[in-house]
CSV table of C-alpha atoms and ligand atoms in Angstrom, one decimal:
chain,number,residue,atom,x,y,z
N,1,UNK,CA,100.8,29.0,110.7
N,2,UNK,CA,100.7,29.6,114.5
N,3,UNK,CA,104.5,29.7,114.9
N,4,UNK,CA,104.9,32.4,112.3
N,5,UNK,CA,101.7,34.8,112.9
N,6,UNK,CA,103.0,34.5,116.9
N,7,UNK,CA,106.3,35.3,115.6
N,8,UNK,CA,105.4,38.4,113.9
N,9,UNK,CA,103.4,39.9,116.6
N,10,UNK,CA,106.3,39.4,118.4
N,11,UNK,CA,108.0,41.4,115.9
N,12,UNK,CA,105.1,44.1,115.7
N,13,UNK,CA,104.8,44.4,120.1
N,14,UNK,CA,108.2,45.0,119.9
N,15,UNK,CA,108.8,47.7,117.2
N,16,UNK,CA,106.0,49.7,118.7
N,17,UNK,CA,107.2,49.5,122.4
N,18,UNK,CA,110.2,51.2,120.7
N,19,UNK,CA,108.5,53.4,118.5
N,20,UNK,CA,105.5,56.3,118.4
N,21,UNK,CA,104.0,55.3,121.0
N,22,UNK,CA,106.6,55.5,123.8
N,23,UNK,CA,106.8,58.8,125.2
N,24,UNK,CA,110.5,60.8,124.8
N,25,UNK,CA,112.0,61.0,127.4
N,26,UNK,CA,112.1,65.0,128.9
N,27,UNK,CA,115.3,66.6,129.7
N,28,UNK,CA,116.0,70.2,130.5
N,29,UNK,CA,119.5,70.6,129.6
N,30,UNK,CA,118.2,69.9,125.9
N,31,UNK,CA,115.7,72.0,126.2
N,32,UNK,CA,117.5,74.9,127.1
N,33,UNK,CA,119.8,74.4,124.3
N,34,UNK,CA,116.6,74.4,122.5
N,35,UNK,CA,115.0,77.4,123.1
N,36,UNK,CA,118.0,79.2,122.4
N,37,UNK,CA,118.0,77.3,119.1
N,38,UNK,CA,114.5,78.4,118.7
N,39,UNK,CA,115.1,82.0,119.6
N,40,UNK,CA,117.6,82.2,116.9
N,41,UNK,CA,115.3,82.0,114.2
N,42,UNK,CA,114.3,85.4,115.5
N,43,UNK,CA,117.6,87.1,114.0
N,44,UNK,CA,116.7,85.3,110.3
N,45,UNK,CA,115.4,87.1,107.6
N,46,UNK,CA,112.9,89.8,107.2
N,47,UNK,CA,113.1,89.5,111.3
N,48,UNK,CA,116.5,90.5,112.5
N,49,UNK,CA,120.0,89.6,111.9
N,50,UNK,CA,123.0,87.8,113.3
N,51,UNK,CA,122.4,84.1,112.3
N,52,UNK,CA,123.6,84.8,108.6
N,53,UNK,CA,127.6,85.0,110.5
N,54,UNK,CA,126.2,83.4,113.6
N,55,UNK,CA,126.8,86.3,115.6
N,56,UNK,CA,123.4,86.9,117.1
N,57,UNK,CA,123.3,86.9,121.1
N,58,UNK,CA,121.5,84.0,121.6
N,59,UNK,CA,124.0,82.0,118.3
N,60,UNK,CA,126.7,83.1,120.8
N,61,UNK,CA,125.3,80.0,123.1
N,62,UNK,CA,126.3,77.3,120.6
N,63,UNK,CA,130.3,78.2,119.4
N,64,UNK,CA,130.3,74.4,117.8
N,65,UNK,CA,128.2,76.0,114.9
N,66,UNK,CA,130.3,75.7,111.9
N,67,UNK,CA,127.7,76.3,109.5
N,68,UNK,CA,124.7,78.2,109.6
N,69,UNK,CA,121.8,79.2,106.2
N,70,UNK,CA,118.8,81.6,106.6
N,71,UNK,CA,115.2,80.0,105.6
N,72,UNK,CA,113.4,82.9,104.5
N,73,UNK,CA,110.4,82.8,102.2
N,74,UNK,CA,107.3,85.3,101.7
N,75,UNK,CA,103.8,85.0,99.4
N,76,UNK,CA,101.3,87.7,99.5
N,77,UNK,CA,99.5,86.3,102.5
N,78,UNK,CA,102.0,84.6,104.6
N,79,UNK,CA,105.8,84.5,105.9
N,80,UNK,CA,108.2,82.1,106.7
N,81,UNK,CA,111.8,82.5,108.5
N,82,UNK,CA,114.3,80.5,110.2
N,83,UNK,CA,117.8,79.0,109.8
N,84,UNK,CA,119.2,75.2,109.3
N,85,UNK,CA,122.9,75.2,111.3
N,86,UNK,CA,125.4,72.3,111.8
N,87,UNK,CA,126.3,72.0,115.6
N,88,UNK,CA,129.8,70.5,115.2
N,89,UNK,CA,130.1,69.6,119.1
N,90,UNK,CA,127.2,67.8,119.0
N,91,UNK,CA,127.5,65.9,115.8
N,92,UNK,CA,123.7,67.7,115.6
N,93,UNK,CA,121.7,69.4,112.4
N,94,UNK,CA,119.2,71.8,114.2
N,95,UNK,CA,116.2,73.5,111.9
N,96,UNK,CA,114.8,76.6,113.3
N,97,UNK,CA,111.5,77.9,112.4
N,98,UNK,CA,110.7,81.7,114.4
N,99,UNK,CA,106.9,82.7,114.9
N,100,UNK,CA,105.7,86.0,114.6
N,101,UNK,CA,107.2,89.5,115.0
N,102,UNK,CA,107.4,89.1,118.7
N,103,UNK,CA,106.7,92.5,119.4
N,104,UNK,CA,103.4,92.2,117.5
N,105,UNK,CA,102.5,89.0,118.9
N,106,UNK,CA,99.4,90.7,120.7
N,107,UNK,CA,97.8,91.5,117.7
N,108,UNK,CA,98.8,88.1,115.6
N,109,UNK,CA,96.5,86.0,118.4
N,110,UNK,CA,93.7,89.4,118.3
N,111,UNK,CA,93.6,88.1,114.4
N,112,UNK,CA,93.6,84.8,114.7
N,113,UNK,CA,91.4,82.7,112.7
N,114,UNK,CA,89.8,79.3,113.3
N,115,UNK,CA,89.4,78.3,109.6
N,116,UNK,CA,90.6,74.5,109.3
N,117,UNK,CA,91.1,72.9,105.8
N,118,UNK,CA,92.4,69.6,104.7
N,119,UNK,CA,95.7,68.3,105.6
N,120,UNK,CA,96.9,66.4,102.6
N,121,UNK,CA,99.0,64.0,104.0
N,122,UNK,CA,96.8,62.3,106.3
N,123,UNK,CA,93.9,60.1,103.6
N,124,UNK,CA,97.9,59.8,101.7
N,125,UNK,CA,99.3,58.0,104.1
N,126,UNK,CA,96.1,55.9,104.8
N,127,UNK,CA,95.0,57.1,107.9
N,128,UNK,CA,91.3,59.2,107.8
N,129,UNK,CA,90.9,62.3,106.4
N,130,UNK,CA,92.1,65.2,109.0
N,131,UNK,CA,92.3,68.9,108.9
N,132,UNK,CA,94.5,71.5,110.0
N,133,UNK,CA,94.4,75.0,110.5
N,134,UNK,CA,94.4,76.7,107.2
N,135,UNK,CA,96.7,79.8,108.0
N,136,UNK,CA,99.5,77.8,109.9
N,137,UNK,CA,99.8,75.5,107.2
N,138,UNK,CA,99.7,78.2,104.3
N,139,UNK,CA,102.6,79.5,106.3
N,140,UNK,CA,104.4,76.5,106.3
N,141,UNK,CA,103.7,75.8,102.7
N,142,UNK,CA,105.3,78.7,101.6
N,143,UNK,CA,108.8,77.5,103.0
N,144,UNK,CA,108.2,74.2,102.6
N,145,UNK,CA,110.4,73.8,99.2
N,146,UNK,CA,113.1,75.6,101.1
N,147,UNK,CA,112.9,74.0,104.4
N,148,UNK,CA,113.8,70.6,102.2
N,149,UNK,CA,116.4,71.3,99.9
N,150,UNK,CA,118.0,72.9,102.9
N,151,UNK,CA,117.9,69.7,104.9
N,152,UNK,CA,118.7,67.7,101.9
N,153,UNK,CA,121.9,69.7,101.4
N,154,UNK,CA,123.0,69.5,105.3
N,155,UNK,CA,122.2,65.7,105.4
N,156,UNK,CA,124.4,65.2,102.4
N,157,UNK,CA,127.3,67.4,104.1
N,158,UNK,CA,126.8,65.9,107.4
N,159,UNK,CA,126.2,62.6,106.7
N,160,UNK,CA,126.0,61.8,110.5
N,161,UNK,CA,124.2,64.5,112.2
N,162,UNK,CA,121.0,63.8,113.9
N,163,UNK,CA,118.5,65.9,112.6
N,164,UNK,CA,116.8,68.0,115.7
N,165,UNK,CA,113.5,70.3,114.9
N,166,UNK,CA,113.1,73.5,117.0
N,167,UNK,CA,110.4,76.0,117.3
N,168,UNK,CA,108.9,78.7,119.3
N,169,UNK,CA,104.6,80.0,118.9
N,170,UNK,CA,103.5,80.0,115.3
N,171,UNK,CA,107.4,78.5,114.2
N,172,UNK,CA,106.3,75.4,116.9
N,173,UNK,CA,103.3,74.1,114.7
N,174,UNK,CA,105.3,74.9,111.7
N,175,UNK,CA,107.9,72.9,112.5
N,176,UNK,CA,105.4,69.8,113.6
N,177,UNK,CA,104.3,70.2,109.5
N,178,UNK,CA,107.8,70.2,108.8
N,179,UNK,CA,108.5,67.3,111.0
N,180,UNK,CA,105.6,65.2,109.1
N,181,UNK,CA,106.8,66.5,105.8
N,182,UNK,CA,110.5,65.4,105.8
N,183,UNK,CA,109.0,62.0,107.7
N,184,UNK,CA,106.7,61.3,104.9
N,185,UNK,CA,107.5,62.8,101.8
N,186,UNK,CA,110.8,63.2,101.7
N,187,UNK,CA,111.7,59.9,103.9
N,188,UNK,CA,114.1,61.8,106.1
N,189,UNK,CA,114.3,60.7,109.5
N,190,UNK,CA,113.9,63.4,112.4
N,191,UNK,CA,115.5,62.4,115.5
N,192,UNK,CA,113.9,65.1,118.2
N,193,UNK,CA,111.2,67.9,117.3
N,194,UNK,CA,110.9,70.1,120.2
N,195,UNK,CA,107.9,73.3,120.9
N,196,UNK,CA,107.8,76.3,122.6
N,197,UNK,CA,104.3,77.8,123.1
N,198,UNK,CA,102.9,75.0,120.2
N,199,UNK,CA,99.4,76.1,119.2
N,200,UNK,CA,96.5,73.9,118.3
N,201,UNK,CA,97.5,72.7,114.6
N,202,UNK,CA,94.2,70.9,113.6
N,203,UNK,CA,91.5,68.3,114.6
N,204,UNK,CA,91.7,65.0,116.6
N,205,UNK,CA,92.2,62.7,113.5
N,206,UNK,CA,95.4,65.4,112.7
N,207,UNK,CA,96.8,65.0,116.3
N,208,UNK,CA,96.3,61.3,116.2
N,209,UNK,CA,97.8,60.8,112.7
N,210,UNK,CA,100.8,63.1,114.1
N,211,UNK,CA,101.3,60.5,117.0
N,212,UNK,CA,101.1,57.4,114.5
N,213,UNK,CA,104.1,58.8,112.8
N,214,UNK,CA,106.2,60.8,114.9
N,215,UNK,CA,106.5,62.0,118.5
N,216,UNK,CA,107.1,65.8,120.2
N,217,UNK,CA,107.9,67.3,123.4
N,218,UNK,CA,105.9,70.4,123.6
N,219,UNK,CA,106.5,72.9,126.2
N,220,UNK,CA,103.8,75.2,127.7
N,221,UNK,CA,104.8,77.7,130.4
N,222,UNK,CA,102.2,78.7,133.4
N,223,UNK,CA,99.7,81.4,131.9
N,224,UNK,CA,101.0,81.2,128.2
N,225,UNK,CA,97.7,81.8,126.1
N,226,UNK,CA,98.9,80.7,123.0
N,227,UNK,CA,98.5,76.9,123.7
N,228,UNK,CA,94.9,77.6,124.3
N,229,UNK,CA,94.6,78.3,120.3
N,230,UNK,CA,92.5,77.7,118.1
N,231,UNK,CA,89.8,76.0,120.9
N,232,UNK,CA,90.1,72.3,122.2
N,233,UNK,CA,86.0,73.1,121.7
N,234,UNK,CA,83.5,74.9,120.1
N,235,UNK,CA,79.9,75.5,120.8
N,236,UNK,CA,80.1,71.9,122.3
N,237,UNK,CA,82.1,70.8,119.7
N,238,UNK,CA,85.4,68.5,119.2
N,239,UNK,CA,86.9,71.5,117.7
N,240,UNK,CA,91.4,71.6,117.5
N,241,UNK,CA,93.1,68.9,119.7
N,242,UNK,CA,97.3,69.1,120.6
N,243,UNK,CA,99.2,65.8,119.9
N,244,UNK,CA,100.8,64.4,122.9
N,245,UNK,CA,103.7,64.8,125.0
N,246,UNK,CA,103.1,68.0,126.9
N,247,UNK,CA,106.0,69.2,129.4
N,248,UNK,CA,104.1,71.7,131.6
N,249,UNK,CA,106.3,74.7,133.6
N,250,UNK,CA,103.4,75.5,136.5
N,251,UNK,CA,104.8,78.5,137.3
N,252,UNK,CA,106.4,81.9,135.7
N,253,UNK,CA,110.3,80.7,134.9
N,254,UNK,CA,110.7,78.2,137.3
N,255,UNK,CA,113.2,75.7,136.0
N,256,UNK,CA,113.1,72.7,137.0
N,257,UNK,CA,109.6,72.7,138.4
N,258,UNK,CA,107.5,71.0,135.5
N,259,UNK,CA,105.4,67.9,134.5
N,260,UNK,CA,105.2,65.6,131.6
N,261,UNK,CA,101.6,65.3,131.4
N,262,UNK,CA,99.5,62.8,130.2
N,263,UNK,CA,98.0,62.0,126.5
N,264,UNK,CA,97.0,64.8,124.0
N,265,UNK,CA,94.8,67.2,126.4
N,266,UNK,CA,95.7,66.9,129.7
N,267,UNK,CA,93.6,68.9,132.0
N,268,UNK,CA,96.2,69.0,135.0
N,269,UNK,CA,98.5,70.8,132.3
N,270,UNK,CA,98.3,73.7,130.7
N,271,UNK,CA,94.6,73.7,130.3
N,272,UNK,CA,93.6,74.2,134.0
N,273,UNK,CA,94.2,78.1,133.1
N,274,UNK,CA,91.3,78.7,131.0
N,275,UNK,CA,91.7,82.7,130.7
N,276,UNK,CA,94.8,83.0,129.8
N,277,UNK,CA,96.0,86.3,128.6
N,278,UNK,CA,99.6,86.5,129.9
N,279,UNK,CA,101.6,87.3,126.9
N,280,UNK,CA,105.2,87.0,129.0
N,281,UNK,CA,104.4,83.7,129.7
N,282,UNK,CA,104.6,83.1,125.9
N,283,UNK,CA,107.8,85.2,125.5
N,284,UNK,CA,109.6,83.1,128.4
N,285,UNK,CA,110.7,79.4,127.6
N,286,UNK,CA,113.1,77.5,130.3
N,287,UNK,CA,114.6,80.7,131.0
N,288,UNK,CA,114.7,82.3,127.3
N,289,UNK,CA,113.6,86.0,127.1
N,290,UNK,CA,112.2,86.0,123.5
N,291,UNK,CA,112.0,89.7,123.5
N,292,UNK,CA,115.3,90.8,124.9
N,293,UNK,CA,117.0,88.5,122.2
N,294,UNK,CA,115.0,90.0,119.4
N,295,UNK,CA,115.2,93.4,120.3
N,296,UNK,CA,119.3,92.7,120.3
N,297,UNK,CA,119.2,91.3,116.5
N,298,UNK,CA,117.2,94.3,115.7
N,299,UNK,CA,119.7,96.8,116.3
G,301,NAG,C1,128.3,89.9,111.4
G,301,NAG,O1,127.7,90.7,110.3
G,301,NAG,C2,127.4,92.0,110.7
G,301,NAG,C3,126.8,92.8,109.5
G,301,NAG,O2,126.0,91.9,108.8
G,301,NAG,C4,128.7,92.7,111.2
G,301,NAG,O3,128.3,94.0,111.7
G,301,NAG,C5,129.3,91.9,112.4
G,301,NAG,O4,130.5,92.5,112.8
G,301,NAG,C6,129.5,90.5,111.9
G,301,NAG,N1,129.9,89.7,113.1
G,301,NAG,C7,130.9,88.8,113.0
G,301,NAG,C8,131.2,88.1,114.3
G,301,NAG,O5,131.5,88.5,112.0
G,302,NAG,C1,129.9,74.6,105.7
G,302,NAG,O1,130.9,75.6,105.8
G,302,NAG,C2,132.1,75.2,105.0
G,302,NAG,C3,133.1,76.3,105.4
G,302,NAG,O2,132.6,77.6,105.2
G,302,NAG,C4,131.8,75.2,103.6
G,302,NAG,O3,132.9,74.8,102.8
G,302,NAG,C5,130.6,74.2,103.3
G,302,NAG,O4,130.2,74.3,102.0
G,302,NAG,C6,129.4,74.5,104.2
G,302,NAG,N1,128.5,73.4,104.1
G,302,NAG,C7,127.2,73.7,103.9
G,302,NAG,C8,126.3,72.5,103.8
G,302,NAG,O5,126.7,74.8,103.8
C-alpha cells in the first residue's frame, strides 16, 4: 500500500506545483498586446465599428490578424459585445469582451447594484455553493451561447492556437465567467485570461472556486475605482472578494513601475486607495487610452 499511496502524492504535489495554484508569471509586453486586444472590443457591435474588417485604430496594432467575428448579443436588460480574432503571427486565438459605453462609464458605477445570486457552476463542480453578482453574470449569460460556438468554430479552424481571454471593466469579469464556462462546461482549455479594471465578480467561495480551476492576471491602475466594486465588505461583512493574481500600476501610466501582489485582497495593492473616484485611471491600462480609441471607431 505505502509504495503506491506515496507514489500518487508524488503525482498529486507535482500536478499542482504546475497547476492553479502557481502564480502566472507577469509580463508587460503581453500585456500591452492585451489591452489593445481588449480595447478592440470597443469598435464591436452596437459600440463602434472597425473590427468587423479589422480596421479599427487600435486592430491596426496586430497586422497578423487574418480573421476576425463580432460577438454581439442584447436581452431587454443587458448587453454583450466583443470579437473572437485569429492572430496568425502568434499562432494565438484572442476573445475580446468590451465593458460599458465608455463615455457613460460614470453613470454605469452611479447604478451599480450589489445584488449577488447563485453561481451555478460552483455546487456542479463539487466545490460549496458560491454567488456572484447578479447583473455581471446576466450580462454574460446573454452572450454566453455565442461566445461558445464562436470559440468552438475558431478551435476547429485553428487547431493549434492557444486560446487567450482579454477584457477591460465590466468585459474583465465577463470574460472570468467566460474563462470558467469554456473550462468547465464546454472542456476547452484557456491558456491566459488577462483584466483590465476587473470588478468584484462574487463572494469568497466564488473567488476561491475561480482559483481551484483556473488562474488570472488582473491589472489595476493607481486610483482606478472600478476594482473597489461591489465592496470587499459590508456593514462588517465578508461581502465580494477578487480572485488572485493582482498586477498593481502605483502610479497614473507609469509602465514599468508595478507589483504582483499577493493572494486575493492584497492591501499593499490596489486597495490602499480607499476613495477612489478617478475615472481616467480606469480608462488608462499600460499605456491604452480607452477613450481616444473609442471615440475613433465612433466616427
Ligand atoms: C472597413 O469598413 C468600413 C465601412 O464599414 C470602410 O469605410 C473602410 O474603408 C473599411 N476599411 C478597410 C481597411 O477595408
Ligand atoms: C478565416 O478567413 C478565411 C479567409 O477569409 C476564411 O476562408 C475562413 O473561413 C475564416 N475562418 C473562420 C474560422 O472564420
Amino acid at each position: 500500500m505505502k509504495p503506491v499511496s506515496l507514489a500518487l502524492h508524488a503525482l498529486f504535489a507535482c500536478s499542482v506545483a504546475a497547476g492553479a495554484s502557481a502564480a502566472p508569471t507577469y509580463d508587460e509586453e503581453y500585456a500591452k498586446y492585451g489591452v489593445g486586444m481588449a480595447g478592440a472590443a470597443y469598435c464591436a457591435g452596437t459600440l463602434g465599428h472597425g473590427v468587423e474588417n479589422w480596421s479599427c485604430r487600435a486592430c491596426k496594432g496586430y497586422p497578423g490578424v487574418t480573421n476576425s467575428t463580432i460577438i454581439t448579443e442584447s436581452s431587454l436588460s443587458y448587453t454583450l459585445n466583443g470579437f473572437i480574432a485569429y492572430d496568425s503571427s502568434e499562432d494565438r486565438i484572442v476573445l475580446s469582451i468590451a465593458g460599458t459605453d465608455p463615455l457613460k462609464i460614470r453613470d454605469w458605477i452611479d447604478d451599480l447594484d450589489f445584488f449577488k445570486s447563485e453561481y451555478p457552476l460552483c455546487a456542479k463542480y463539487g466545490s460549496e455553493k458560491c454567488e456572484a453578482h447578479e447583473g455581471f453574470l446576466g450580462s454574460y449569460d446573454v452572450g454566453r451561447e455565442a461566445i461558445v460556438s464562436a470559440v468552438k468554430e475558431y478551435k476547429a479552424a485553428f487547431p493549434t492556437a492557444a486560446l487567450h481571454l482579454v477584457g477591460h471593466s465590466l468585459g474583465a469579469i465577463m470574460s472570468v465567467f467566460a474563462a470558467l464556462d469554456l473550462t468547465l462546461e464546454e472542456n476547452i482549455k484557456v491558456d491566459s485570461l488577462l483584466t483590465f479594471g476587473q470588478p468584484r465578480g462574487g463572494d469568497q467561495a466564488f473567488a476561491d472556486f475561480f482559483e481551484a480551476n483556473l488562474e488570472e492576471l488582473r491589472l489595476t491602475h493607481y486610483t482606478d475605482p472600478v476594482p473597489h466594486l461591489p465592496p470587499q465588505n459590508l456593514l462588517g461583512e465578508a461581502f465580494f472578494q477578487h480572485p488572485s493574481t493582482e498586477v498593481y500600476y502605483e502610479q497614473y501610466n507609469s509602465l514599468g513601475s508595478y507589483k504582483v501582489c499577493d493572494g486575493q485582497e492584497d492591501n499593499t495593492c490596489s486597495n490602499k486607495n480607499l476613495v477612489d473616484v478617478d475615472l481616467l485611471m480606469h480608462l488608462n491600462y499600460v499605456g491604452f487610452d480607452f477613450i481616444s480609441n473609442y471615440l475613433a471607431c465612433k466616427l
